[in-house]
Tab-separated table of C-alpha atoms in Angstrom:
chain	number	residue	atom	x	y	z
A	14	MET	CA	39.993	24.227	5.074
A	15	ILE	CA	37.712	21.807	3.339
A	16	ARG	CA	36.998	21.933	-0.378
A	17	LYS	CA	35.771	24.566	-1.951
A	18	PHE	CA	33.208	25.949	-4.037
A	19	GLY	CA	32.665	28.326	-6.612
A	20	ILE	CA	31.394	31.443	-6.082
A	21	LEU	CA	28.895	31.388	-8.849
A	22	GLY	CA	27.293	28.271	-8.111
A	23	LEU	CA	26.725	29.855	-5.134
A	24	MET	CA	25.285	32.697	-5.599
A	25	ALA	CA	22.559	30.716	-7.828
A	26	GLY	CA	21.038	29.912	-4.578
A	27	ALA	CA	18.246	31.670	-3.018
A	28	CYS	CA	20.074	34.713	-1.858
A	29	LEU	CA	19.344	37.290	-3.732
A	30	SER	CA	16.092	38.224	-3.354
A	31	LEU	CA	14.069	40.970	-6.397
A	32	SER	CA	14.052	43.679	-3.446
A	33	ALA	CA	18.144	42.951	-2.882
A	34	ALA	CA	19.108	42.624	-6.213
A	35	ARG	CA	17.527	45.771	-6.966
A	36	ALA	CA	19.855	47.226	-3.871
A	37	GLU	CA	23.043	49.571	-3.861
A	38	THR	CA	25.132	47.752	-1.732
A	39	SER	CA	25.843	44.169	-1.943
A	40	LEU	CA	27.742	42.023	0.562
A	41	VAL	CA	29.734	38.916	1.153
A	42	PHE	CA	28.758	35.875	3.364
A	43	THR	CA	31.106	33.457	3.975
A	44	SER	CA	30.547	29.706	6.171
A	45	TRP	CA	31.095	26.173	6.829
A	46	GLY	CA	28.419	25.156	3.637
A	47	GLY	CA	25.586	22.449	4.554
A	48	SER	CA	22.539	22.626	6.854
A	49	THR	CA	24.641	25.445	9.024
A	50	GLU	CA	25.146	26.934	6.367
A	51	ASP	CA	21.390	26.451	4.699
A	52	MET	CA	19.999	27.708	7.952
A	53	GLN	CA	22.229	31.191	8.680
A	54	GLU	CA	20.886	31.792	5.213
A	55	LYS	CA	16.998	31.411	6.239
A	56	TYR	CA	16.792	32.402	9.239
A	57	TRP	CA	19.612	35.546	8.633
A	58	LEU	CA	21.109	36.635	5.516
A	59	LEU	CA	17.004	36.100	3.078
A	60	PRO	CA	14.969	38.269	6.734
A	61	PHE	CA	18.285	41.263	6.477
A	62	THR	CA	18.321	41.587	2.805
A	63	LYS	CA	14.549	42.191	3.021
A	64	GLU	CA	14.632	43.981	5.945
A	65	SER	CA	17.134	46.654	4.892
A	66	GLY	CA	17.243	46.273	1.014
A	67	VAL	CA	21.075	45.383	0.966
A	68	ALA	CA	21.460	41.911	-0.808
A	69	VAL	CA	23.782	39.538	0.281
A	70	GLN	CA	26.158	37.163	-1.591
A	71	LYS	CA	27.272	33.502	-0.485
A	72	ASP	CA	30.516	32.529	-1.089
A	73	GLY	CA	32.649	30.184	0.635
A	74	PRO	CA	33.160	27.732	2.636
A	75	THR	CA	35.462	28.939	5.290
A	76	ASN	CA	39.490	29.057	3.677
A	77	TYR	CA	42.031	30.345	7.146
A	78	GLY	CA	44.021	30.752	3.928
A	79	LYS	CA	42.316	32.236	1.059
A	80	LEU	CA	41.082	35.279	3.910
A	81	LYS	CA	44.861	35.338	4.983
A	82	ALA	CA	45.748	36.006	1.443
A	83	MET	CA	43.120	38.640	0.659
A	84	ILE	CA	43.724	40.626	3.832
A	85	ASP	CA	47.581	41.018	2.840
A	86	THR	CA	47.204	41.511	-0.756
A	87	GLY	CA	44.644	44.915	0.238
A	88	ASN	CA	41.838	42.060	-2.032
A	89	VAL	CA	39.469	41.380	0.082
A	90	THR	CA	35.699	40.939	-1.395
A	91	TRP	CA	34.441	38.391	2.131
A	92	ASP	CA	32.540	41.400	4.254
A	93	VAL	CA	31.357	38.515	7.123
A	94	VAL	CA	32.495	35.108	7.583
A	95	ASP	CA	31.680	32.739	10.327
A	96	VAL	CA	35.259	31.417	11.333
A	97	GLU	CA	36.179	29.087	14.489
A	98	ALA	CA	36.134	31.074	18.189
A	99	ASP	CA	40.330	29.876	18.117
A	100	PHE	CA	41.183	31.875	14.971
A	101	ALA	CA	38.786	34.178	15.287
A	102	ALA	CA	40.528	35.224	18.632
A	103	LYS	CA	44.501	34.790	17.204
A	104	ALA	CA	43.099	36.801	13.983
A	105	ALA	CA	42.575	40.090	16.213
A	106	ASN	CA	45.408	39.850	17.658
A	107	ASP	CA	47.595	40.042	14.627
A	108	GLY	CA	45.634	43.050	13.044
A	109	LEU	CA	43.348	41.401	10.045
A	110	LEU	CA	39.963	42.087	11.407
A	111	GLU	CA	37.354	45.747	11.474
A	112	PRO	CA	34.839	45.945	14.491
A	113	VAL	CA	32.080	44.568	14.469
A	114	GLY	CA	29.793	47.264	16.137
A	115	VAL	CA	30.177	46.491	19.690
A	116	ASP	CA	27.568	48.718	20.706
A	117	ASN	CA	25.340	46.586	19.774
A	118	LEU	CA	25.541	43.708	20.799
A	119	GLN	CA	25.007	44.501	24.249
A	120	LYS	CA	22.182	41.404	24.284
A	121	VAL	CA	25.671	39.119	23.441
A	122	ASP	CA	26.895	36.650	25.672
A	123	PRO	CA	29.365	38.258	27.543
A	124	ARG	CA	31.561	35.256	27.006
A	125	PHE	CA	30.628	34.972	22.897
A	126	ARG	CA	31.212	39.205	22.388
A	127	ASN	CA	34.203	41.602	21.954
A	128	LYS	CA	35.271	44.599	19.850
A	129	PHE	CA	36.750	42.131	16.449
A	130	TYR	CA	33.922	38.555	17.028
A	131	VAL	CA	31.022	37.601	18.516
A	132	GLY	CA	29.342	34.611	18.638
A	133	SER	CA	27.419	32.871	15.594
A	134	PHE	CA	26.690	30.106	17.433
A	135	TYR	CA	28.234	27.776	20.519
A	136	PHE	CA	27.831	24.139	20.653
A	137	SER	CA	29.783	20.953	22.098
A	138	PHE	CA	31.324	17.990	21.705
A	139	VAL	CA	29.785	15.647	22.556
A	140	LEU	CA	29.757	11.774	23.182
A	141	GLY	CA	27.780	9.810	21.043
A	142	TYR	CA	26.939	6.060	19.750
A	143	LYS	CA	25.735	4.263	17.404
A	144	GLY	CA	22.607	2.359	18.826
A	145	ALA	CA	21.098	4.582	21.219
A	146	THR	CA	19.720	1.502	23.781
A	147	ALA	CA	23.121	0.207	23.356
A	148	ALA	CA	25.939	-0.213	26.106
A	149	HIS	CA	27.860	2.416	25.138
A	150	PRO	CA	30.797	4.242	27.310
A	151	LYS	CA	29.705	7.274	29.551
A	152	ASP	CA	32.273	9.522	29.473
A	153	TRP	CA	36.008	10.408	27.755
A	154	GLN	CA	37.518	8.075	30.341
A	155	GLU	CA	35.280	4.797	29.284
A	156	PHE	CA	35.681	6.256	25.840
A	157	PHE	CA	38.784	4.881	25.312
A	158	ASP	CA	38.916	2.098	26.847
A	159	THR	CA	38.662	-0.561	23.601
A	160	GLN	CA	38.725	-3.378	25.958
A	161	LYS	CA	35.609	-2.842	27.137
A	162	PHE	CA	33.959	-0.932	24.430
A	163	PRO	CA	35.510	-2.705	21.125
A	164	GLY	CA	35.044	-0.418	17.711
A	165	LYS	CA	36.189	2.021	15.316
A	166	ARG	CA	36.328	6.042	17.335
A	167	ALA	CA	35.285	9.485	15.097
A	168	LEU	CA	37.427	12.764	16.014
A	169	TYR	CA	37.507	15.650	14.462
A	170	LYS	CA	40.706	15.904	11.904
A	171	TRP	CA	41.454	19.800	12.295
A	172	PRO	CA	44.125	21.041	15.697
A	173	SER	CA	41.713	23.036	17.401
A	174	PRO	CA	40.176	22.946	20.764
A	175	GLY	CA	38.587	19.634	21.800
A	176	VAL	CA	39.647	16.673	21.125
A	177	ILE	CA	43.004	17.979	22.586
A	178	GLU	CA	40.734	18.416	25.951
A	179	MET	CA	39.372	15.367	25.812
A	180	ALA	CA	42.718	13.168	25.990
A	181	LEU	CA	42.880	15.347	28.911
A	182	LEU	CA	39.633	14.598	30.723
A	183	ALA	CA	40.366	11.120	29.684
A	184	ASP	CA	43.354	10.802	31.413
A	185	GLY	CA	42.317	12.348	34.712
A	186	VAL	CA	43.499	15.837	34.301
A	187	PRO	CA	40.398	17.789	36.209
A	188	ALA	CA	38.339	20.645	34.024
A	189	ASP	CA	40.059	23.133	35.699
A	190	LYS	CA	43.718	22.219	35.347
A	191	LEU	CA	43.149	21.862	31.895
A	192	TYR	CA	45.731	24.375	30.988
A	193	PRO	CA	48.303	24.895	30.010
A	194	LEU	CA	47.356	22.082	27.565
A	195	ASP	CA	50.096	19.393	28.020
A	196	LEU	CA	50.544	17.949	25.009
A	197	ASP	CA	53.086	15.655	25.438
A	198	ARG	CA	50.324	14.177	27.900
A	199	ALA	CA	47.630	15.188	25.328
A	200	PHE	CA	49.568	13.050	22.857
A	201	ARG	CA	50.232	10.085	24.668
A	202	LYS	CA	46.883	9.242	25.352
A	203	LEU	CA	45.436	10.171	22.296
A	204	ASP	CA	48.631	6.837	21.173
A	205	THR	CA	46.635	4.508	22.644
A	206	ILE	CA	43.511	4.425	20.008
A	207	LYS	CA	45.092	6.342	17.232
A	208	SER	CA	44.108	2.413	15.522
A	209	SER	CA	40.528	2.831	16.277
A	210	ILE	CA	39.996	6.564	15.057
A	211	ARG	CA	38.440	7.782	11.955
A	212	TRP	CA	38.707	11.076	11.104
A	213	TRP	CA	36.134	13.845	10.377
A	214	SER	CA	36.444	16.513	8.646
A	215	SER	CA	33.255	18.317	8.375
A	216	GLY	CA	29.582	17.912	9.875
A	217	ALA	CA	28.287	16.703	7.312
A	218	GLN	CA	30.273	13.750	7.099
A	219	SER	CA	30.207	13.053	11.464
A	220	GLN	CA	26.803	12.098	10.534
A	221	GLN	CA	27.393	9.915	7.433
A	222	MET	CA	30.064	7.694	9.582
A	223	LEU	CA	27.803	7.639	13.019
A	224	ALA	CA	23.957	6.811	10.755
A	225	SER	CA	25.953	4.083	8.460
A	226	GLY	CA	27.474	2.627	11.407
A	227	SER	CA	31.609	2.888	9.941
A	228	VAL	CA	32.012	4.431	13.654
A	229	LYS	CA	30.554	3.254	17.264
A	230	TYR	CA	31.819	5.828	18.856
A	231	GLY	CA	32.454	9.355	18.374
A	232	MET	CA	33.049	12.874	19.756
A	233	PHE	CA	31.296	14.787	17.442
A	234	TRP	CA	28.562	18.323	16.853
A	235	ASN	CA	25.536	18.272	19.692
A	236	GLY	CA	23.352	19.498	16.275
A	237	ARG	CA	24.069	16.938	13.893
A	238	VAL	CA	23.871	13.739	16.501
A	239	GLN	CA	20.498	15.705	17.016
A	240	ALA	CA	19.957	16.101	13.496
A	241	LEU	CA	20.104	12.187	12.972
A	242	GLN	CA	18.130	11.399	15.887
A	243	ASP	CA	15.093	14.199	14.555
A	244	GLY	CA	15.387	12.237	11.627
A	245	GLY	CA	15.099	8.877	13.270
A	246	ALA	CA	18.501	7.745	13.441
A	247	ASP	CA	19.021	5.208	15.807
A	248	VAL	CA	21.666	7.342	18.104
A	249	GLY	CA	22.542	8.452	21.637
A	250	MET	CA	24.557	11.210	22.490
A	251	SER	CA	25.449	12.054	26.423
A	252	TRP	CA	26.836	14.830	27.629
A	253	THR	CA	29.096	14.347	29.897
A	254	GLN	CA	31.901	17.055	30.041
A	255	ASN	CA	30.543	18.368	26.781
A	256	ILE	CA	33.136	20.731	26.064
A	257	THR	CA	31.411	24.052	24.511
A	258	MET	CA	33.819	25.559	21.736
A	259	ALA	CA	31.793	28.762	19.443
A	260	ASP	CA	32.023	30.476	15.838
A	261	MET	CA	31.821	33.278	15.589
A	262	LEU	CA	31.599	36.307	12.903
A	263	VAL	CA	33.971	39.131	11.751
A	264	ILE	CA	35.777	41.139	9.326
A	265	PRO	CA	37.952	40.809	7.370
A	266	ARG	CA	40.149	44.030	8.183
A	267	GLY	CA	39.872	46.081	4.626
A	268	SER	CA	36.192	45.199	3.768
A	269	HIS	CA	35.090	47.723	1.591
A	270	HIS	CA	31.423	47.827	3.830
A	271	VAL	CA	31.773	46.978	6.815
A	272	ALA	CA	28.900	49.284	8.186
A	273	GLU	CA	26.236	47.316	6.702
A	274	ALA	CA	28.887	44.351	7.627
A	275	GLN	CA	28.404	44.884	11.392
A	276	LYS	CA	24.246	45.881	10.723
A	277	LEU	CA	24.639	42.706	9.672
A	278	ILE	CA	26.295	40.513	12.649
A	279	ALA	CA	23.464	42.988	14.533
A	280	PHE	CA	20.459	41.395	12.708
A	281	ALA	CA	22.072	37.394	12.813
A	282	THR	CA	22.542	37.729	16.554
A	283	GLY	CA	19.440	39.249	17.574
A	284	ALA	CA	16.812	37.393	20.125
A	285	LYS	CA	14.525	36.186	17.283
A	286	PRO	CA	17.208	35.085	14.390
A	287	GLN	CA	19.008	33.169	16.925
A	288	ALA	CA	16.337	31.213	18.536
A	289	GLU	CA	15.192	30.447	15.077
A	290	PHE	CA	18.492	28.984	13.987
A	291	ALA	CA	18.991	26.865	17.901
A	292	ARG	CA	15.521	25.628	17.106
A	293	SER	CA	16.852	24.421	13.782
A	294	THR	CA	19.679	23.058	14.161
A	295	GLY	CA	20.801	21.866	18.167
A	296	TYR	CA	23.102	25.158	18.342
A	297	ALA	CA	23.044	27.219	20.840
A	298	PRO	CA	21.635	30.417	20.834
A	299	VAL	CA	24.053	33.507	21.961
A	300	ASN	CA	21.634	35.872	22.822
A	301	MET	CA	20.611	35.799	26.014
A	302	ASP	CA	16.916	37.662	25.800
A	303	SER	CA	16.864	33.685	22.764
A	304	ILE	CA	15.905	31.219	25.283
A	305	ALA	CA	12.317	33.007	26.610
A	306	LEU	CA	11.470	32.098	22.608
A	307	LEU	CA	12.281	28.442	22.879
A	308	SER	CA	9.926	25.856	24.229
A	309	PRO	CA	11.324	23.420	27.345
A	310	ALA	CA	11.007	21.474	25.470
A	311	GLU	CA	13.625	22.985	22.146
A	312	ARG	CA	15.566	24.236	25.252
A	313	GLU	CA	16.125	20.683	26.224
A	314	LYS	CA	18.146	20.040	23.551
A	315	LEU	CA	20.386	23.022	23.208
A	316	PRO	CA	24.373	23.390	25.002
A	317	GLN	CA	22.006	25.259	27.722
A	318	ALA	CA	20.654	22.433	28.707
A	319	HIS	CA	23.785	21.080	29.913
A	320	THR	CA	25.372	23.545	31.706
A	321	GLU	CA	26.581	21.391	34.463
A	322	GLY	CA	28.729	19.091	32.482
A	323	HIS	CA	30.424	21.435	30.286
A	324	VAL	CA	33.934	22.047	30.118
A	325	ASP	CA	34.629	26.178	28.018
A	326	PRO	CA	38.340	25.553	26.575
A	327	ASP	CA	40.714	28.430	27.169
A	328	ILE	CA	40.648	30.716	23.842
A	329	ALA	CA	42.946	33.454	24.782
A	330	TYR	CA	45.010	30.171	25.088
A	331	TRP	CA	44.448	28.781	21.656
A	332	ALA	CA	44.597	31.706	20.689
A	333	ALA	CA	49.028	32.230	21.740
A	334	HIS	CA	49.392	28.997	20.425
A	335	ARG	CA	47.600	27.687	18.061
A	336	ASP	CA	50.932	27.226	15.644
A	337	GLU	CA	52.833	25.582	17.518
A	338	ILE	CA	49.363	23.211	18.236
A	339	ALA	CA	48.929	22.809	14.863
A	340	LYS	CA	52.426	21.596	14.320
A	341	ARG	CA	51.976	18.888	16.934
A	342	TRP	CA	49.037	17.789	16.596
A	343	TYR	CA	49.762	17.614	12.287
A	344	GLU	CA	53.329	15.894	13.008
A	345	TRP	CA	51.285	13.268	15.819
A	346	GLN	CA	48.599	12.512	12.821
A	347	ALA	CA	51.523	11.401	10.006
A	348	ARG	CA	53.792	8.883	12.604
């Protein structure tokens, strides 16, 4: 999906402690790279190894084609993989996943657990803008008003829940009437700003665009805008109609370490690891006991503090129509 890293280079990271290196069992954890994966390593992988003695190596970034090829050929080298929610749901439907051990995950928000996948964390697509006190669109409808708010707009490049819903909301579709998605209507709306769109394909790229001012407005992951604010960048965000989305942890069918992978997933979704990860990233914990471990100021930065504006995509719909939407998406981008 994005660029690939060599496993040897990533394994050179700090994931193998001395005690872990002596362990007989070793898991491979795959995620998307960048600061998010750094925090997953710090708060999930390293403490898990220290507690269990099970070494965890890293590979990545997550690549759906590579994952599918592993499963199809029976040469599965990844044990726990961080994927997007709609992919997880489709992969479960297609029989590509091992059970995650849901009996150990009862404290996870029921929205984010299933026999074959469990939330890694969740986040919101928010409207971000350059200049915290500058005039800016207050919602998605104004985001499309290039007369009132001229300038380049940043949008997520890949077909996943988010941009299609945003376009329909901007065109006046109520949040509870989004499904089934009217793709013709969504793409007609996107046509109106197509010449102003700049696409981002990774969180780091989106931050660079906004911080540098190469775009004035955009649709971003809340944690990425929060990180810019925490670093002193002059940016702001609106939580109006924030569109929630989750990453999921899955175990590929054919993993040689299913039991250990389930233990890692149970650890990573525990209250404390989830709270520590949320504190450092601005992404929401999926464990319902984690919020109590965070201060009021820390909670205010999370999607849980802005539930009045939540728009929850229909992940089952996306799982059923993912290929169809992706085909339309790429055809439209290429025009």
